[in-house]
Tab-separated table of C-alpha atoms in Angstrom:
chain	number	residue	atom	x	y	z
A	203	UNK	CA	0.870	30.270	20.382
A	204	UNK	CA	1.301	27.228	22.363
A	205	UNK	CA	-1.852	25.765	20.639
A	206	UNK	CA	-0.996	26.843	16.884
A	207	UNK	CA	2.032	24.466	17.853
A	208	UNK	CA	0.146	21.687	18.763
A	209	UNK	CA	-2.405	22.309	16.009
A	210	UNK	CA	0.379	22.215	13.161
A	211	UNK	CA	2.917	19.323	15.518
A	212	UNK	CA	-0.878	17.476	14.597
A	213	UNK	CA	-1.323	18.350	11.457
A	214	UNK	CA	1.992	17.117	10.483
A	215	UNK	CA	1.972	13.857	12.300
A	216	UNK	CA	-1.162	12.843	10.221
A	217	UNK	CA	0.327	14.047	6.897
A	218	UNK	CA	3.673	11.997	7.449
A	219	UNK	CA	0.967	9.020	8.892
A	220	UNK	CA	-1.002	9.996	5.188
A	221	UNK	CA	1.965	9.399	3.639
A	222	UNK	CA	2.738	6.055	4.902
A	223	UNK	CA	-0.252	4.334	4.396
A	224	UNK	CA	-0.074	5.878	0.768
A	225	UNK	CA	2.950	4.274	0.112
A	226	UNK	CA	1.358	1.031	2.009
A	227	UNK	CA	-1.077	0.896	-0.886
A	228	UNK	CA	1.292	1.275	-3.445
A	229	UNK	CA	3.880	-1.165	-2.515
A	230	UNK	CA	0.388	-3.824	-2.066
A	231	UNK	CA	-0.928	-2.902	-5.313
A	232	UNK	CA	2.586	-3.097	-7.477
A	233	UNK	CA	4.882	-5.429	-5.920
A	234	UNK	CA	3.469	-9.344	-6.590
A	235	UNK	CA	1.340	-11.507	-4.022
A	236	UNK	CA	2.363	-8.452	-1.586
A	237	UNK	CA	-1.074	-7.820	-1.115
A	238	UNK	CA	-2.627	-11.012	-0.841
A	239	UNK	CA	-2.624	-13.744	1.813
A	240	UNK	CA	-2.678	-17.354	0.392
A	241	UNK	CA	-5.634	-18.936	2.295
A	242	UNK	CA	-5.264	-22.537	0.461
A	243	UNK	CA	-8.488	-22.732	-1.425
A	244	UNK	CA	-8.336	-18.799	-2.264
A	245	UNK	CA	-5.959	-15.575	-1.986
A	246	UNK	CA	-7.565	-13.487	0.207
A	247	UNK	CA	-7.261	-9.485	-0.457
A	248	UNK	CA	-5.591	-7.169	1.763
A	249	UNK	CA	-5.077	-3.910	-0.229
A	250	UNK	CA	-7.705	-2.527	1.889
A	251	UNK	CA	-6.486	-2.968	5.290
A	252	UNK	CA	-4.023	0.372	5.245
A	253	UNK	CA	-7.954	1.680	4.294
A	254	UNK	CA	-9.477	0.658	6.893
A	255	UNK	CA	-6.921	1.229	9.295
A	256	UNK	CA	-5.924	4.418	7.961
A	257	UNK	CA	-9.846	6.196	8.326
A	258	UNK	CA	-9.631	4.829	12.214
A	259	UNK	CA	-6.856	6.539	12.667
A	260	UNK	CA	-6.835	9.668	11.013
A	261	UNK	CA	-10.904	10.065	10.304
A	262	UNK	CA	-13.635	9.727	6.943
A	263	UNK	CA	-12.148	12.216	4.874
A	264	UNK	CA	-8.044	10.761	4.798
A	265	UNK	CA	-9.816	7.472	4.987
A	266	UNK	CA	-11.605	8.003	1.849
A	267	UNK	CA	-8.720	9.691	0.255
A	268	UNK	CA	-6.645	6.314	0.669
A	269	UNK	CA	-9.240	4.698	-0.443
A	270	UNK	CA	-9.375	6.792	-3.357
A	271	UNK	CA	-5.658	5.511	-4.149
A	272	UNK	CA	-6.596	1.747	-3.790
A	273	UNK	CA	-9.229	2.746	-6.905
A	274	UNK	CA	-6.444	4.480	-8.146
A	275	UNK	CA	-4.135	1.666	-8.705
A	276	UNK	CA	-6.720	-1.066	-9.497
A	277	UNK	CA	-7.498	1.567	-12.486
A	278	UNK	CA	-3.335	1.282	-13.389
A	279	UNK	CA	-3.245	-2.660	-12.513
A	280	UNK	CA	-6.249	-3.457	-14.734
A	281	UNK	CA	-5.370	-0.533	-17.592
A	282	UNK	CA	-1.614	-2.401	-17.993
A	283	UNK	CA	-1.761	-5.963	-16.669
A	284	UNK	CA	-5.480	-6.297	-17.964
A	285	UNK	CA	-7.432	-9.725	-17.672
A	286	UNK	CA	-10.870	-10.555	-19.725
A	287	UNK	CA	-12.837	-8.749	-16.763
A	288	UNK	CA	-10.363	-5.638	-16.565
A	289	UNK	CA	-12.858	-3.670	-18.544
A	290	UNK	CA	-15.292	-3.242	-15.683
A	291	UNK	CA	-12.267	-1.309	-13.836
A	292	UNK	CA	-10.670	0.792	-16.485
A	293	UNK	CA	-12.454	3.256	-18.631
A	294	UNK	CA	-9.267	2.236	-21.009
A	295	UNK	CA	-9.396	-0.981	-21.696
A	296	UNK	CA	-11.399	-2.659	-23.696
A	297	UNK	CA	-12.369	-6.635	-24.906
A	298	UNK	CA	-13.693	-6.865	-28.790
A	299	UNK	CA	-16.547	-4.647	-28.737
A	300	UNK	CA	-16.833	-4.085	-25.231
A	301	UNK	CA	-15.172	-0.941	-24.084
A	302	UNK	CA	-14.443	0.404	-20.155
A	303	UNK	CA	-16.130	3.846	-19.329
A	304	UNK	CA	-17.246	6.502	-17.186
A	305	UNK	CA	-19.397	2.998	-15.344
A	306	UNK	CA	-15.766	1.482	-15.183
A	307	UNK	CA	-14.832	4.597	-13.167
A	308	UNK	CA	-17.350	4.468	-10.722
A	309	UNK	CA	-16.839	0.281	-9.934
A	310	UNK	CA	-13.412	1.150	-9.301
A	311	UNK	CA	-13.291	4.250	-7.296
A	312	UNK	CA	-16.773	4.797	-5.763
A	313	UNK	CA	-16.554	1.562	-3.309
A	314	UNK	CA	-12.387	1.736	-2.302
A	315	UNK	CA	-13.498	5.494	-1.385
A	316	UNK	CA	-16.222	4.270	0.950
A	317	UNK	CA	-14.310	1.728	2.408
A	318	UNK	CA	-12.694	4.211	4.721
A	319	UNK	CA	-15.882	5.956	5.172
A	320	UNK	CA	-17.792	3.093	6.792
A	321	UNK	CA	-15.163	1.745	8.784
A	322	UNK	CA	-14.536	5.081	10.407
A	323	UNK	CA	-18.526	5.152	11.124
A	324	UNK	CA	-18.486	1.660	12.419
A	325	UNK	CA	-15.832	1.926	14.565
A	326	UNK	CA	-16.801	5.185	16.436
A	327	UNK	CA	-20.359	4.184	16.665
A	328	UNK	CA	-19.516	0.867	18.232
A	329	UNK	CA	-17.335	2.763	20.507
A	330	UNK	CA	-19.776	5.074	21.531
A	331	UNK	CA	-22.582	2.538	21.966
A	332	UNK	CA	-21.039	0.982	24.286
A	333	UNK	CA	-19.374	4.059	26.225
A	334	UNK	CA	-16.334	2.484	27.030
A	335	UNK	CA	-13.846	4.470	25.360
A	336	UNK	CA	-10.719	2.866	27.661
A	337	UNK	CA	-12.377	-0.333	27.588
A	338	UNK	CA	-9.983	-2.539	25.797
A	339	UNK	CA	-12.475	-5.508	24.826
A	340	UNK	CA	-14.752	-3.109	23.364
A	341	UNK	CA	-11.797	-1.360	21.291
A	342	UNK	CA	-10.689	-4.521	19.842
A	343	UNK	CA	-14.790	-5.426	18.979
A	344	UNK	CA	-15.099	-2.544	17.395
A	345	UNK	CA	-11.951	-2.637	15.355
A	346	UNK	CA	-12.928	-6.095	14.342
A	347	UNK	CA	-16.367	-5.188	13.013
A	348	UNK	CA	-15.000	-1.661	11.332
A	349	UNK	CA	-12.160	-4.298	9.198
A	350	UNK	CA	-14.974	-6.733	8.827
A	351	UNK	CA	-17.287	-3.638	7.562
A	352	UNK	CA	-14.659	-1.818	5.264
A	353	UNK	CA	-14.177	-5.505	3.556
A	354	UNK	CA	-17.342	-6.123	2.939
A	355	UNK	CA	-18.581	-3.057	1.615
A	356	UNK	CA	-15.710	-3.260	-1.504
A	357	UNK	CA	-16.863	-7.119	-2.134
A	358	UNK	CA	-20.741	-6.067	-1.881
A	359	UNK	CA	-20.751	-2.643	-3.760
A	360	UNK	CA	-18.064	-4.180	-6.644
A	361	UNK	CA	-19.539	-6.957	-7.303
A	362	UNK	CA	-22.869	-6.092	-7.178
A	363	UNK	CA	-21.369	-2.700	-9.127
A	364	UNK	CA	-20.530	-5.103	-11.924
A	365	UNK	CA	-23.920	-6.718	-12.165
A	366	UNK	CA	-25.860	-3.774	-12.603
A	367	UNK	CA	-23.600	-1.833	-14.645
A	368	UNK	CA	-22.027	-4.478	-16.876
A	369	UNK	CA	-24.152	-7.430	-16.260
A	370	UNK	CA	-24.608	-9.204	-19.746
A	371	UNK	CA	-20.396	-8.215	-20.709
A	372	UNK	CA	-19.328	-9.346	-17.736
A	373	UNK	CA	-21.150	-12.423	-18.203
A	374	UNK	CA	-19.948	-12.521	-21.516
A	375	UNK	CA	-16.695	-12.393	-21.068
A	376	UNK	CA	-16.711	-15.154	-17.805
A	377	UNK	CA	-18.243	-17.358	-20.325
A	378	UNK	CA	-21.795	-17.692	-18.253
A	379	UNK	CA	-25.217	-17.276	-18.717
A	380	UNK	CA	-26.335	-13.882	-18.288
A	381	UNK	CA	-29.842	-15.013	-16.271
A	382	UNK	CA	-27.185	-17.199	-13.728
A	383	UNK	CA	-24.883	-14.142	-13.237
A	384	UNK	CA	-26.108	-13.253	-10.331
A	385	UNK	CA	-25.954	-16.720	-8.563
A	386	UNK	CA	-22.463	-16.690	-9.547
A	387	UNK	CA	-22.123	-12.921	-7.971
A	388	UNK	CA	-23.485	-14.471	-4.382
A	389	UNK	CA	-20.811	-17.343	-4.967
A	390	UNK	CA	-18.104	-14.901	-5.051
A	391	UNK	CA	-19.390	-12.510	-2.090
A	392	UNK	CA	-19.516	-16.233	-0.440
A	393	UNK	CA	-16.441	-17.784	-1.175
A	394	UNK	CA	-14.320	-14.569	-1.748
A	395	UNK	CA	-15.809	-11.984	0.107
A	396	UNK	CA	-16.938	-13.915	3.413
A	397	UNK	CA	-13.161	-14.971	4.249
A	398	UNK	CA	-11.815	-11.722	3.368
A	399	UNK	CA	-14.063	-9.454	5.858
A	400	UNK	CA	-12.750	-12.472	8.486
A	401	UNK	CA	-9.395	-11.843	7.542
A	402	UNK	CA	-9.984	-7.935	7.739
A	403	UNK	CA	-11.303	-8.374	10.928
A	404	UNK	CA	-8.299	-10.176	12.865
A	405	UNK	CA	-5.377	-8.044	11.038
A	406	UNK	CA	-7.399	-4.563	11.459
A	407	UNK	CA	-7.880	-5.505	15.119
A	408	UNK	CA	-4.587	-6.767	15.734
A	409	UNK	CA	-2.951	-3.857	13.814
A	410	UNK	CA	-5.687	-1.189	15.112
A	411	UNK	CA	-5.424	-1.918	18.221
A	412	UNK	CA	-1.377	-1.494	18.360
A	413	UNK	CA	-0.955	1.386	16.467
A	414	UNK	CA	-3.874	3.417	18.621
A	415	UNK	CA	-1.671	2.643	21.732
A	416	UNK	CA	0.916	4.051	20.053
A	417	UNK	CA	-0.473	7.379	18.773
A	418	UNK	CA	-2.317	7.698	22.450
């Protein structure tokens, strides 16, 4: 009896923790320049920091479910506030003849969802490599490279999403050669992507770090 307790006591602890980060997301995505941090020469994305540090925290499968609600809302953002790009997110929008699909779906959703997923994986198997579970360093390393991780793999697998899947629209519409797309891809992992994984890293491991004290 005394386990069913502390079975369901759990259970309910990571829905209301669920539930927070949800409305994390939400309140990122909605309210303006929430979920952005103004770096000078760029705003750097955050959105997927309650991701990342949400799938530490409560494991793969309510990681990738947040993650599923960050795809969620970019689908909303770029489906009512589009831009000339917002076709690659939402299946509909559309720009003269170019129209969002079942492609747009998978851009948007496919690499939030998996943010969660490899952060989780990165974090425990950094942990475990280096067997030092109470080891504080090698907590805060391995929150680092799980924020760095979950960053990176939203920049890498959207942009290159968009190159493969909408290459010659997207170029199109960004008013650029389609045969120097893909330079201009690498420019934005580079310029965009490269600072946000460093800023993942310091506010996951800052964050991380606190709130696993707190649920220990």
């Amino acid at each position: 009896m005394e386990k069913k307790m502390s079975t369901l006591t759990t259970k309910t602890k990571d829905m209301v923790t669920t539930a927070m980060f949800v409305a994390i997301i939400l309140a990122m995505s909605f309210v303006p320049y929430l979920g952005y941090i103004p770096l000078g020469f760029m705003n750097a994305t955050i959105i997927h920091i309650p991701v990342i540090i949400g799938a530490i925290l409560l494991g793969p499968a309510r990681g990738a479910f947040l993650g599923g609600i960050f795809g969620l809302t970019s689908m909303i953002n770029n489906t009512f506030n589009p831009n000339l790009t917002s076709f690659v997110f939402s299946p509909f929008y559309s720009l003269g003849n170019v129209h969002g699909n079942f492609k747009s779906l998978i851009i948007c959703f496919v690499p939030r969802i998996l943010i969660g997923v490899v952060a989780y994986y990165v974090y425990t198997g950094i942990v475990k490599l280096v067997k030092k579970k109470n080891s504080g360093k090698s907590s805060v390393a391995a929150l680092a490279a799980a924020g760095a991780a979950g960053a990176l793999t939203n920049t890498l697998l959207v942009m290159n999403g968009i190159y493969f899947l909408f290459g010659s629209s997207y170029a199109n519409a960004k008013g650029i050669a389609t045969d120097a797309l893909y330079g201009v891809i690498l420019g934005v992992i580079g310029t965009q992507g490269v600072p946000e994984a460093i800023v993942a890293a310091v506010l996951t491991a800052a964050i991380g770090k606190a709130l696993l004290h707190i649920r220990r």
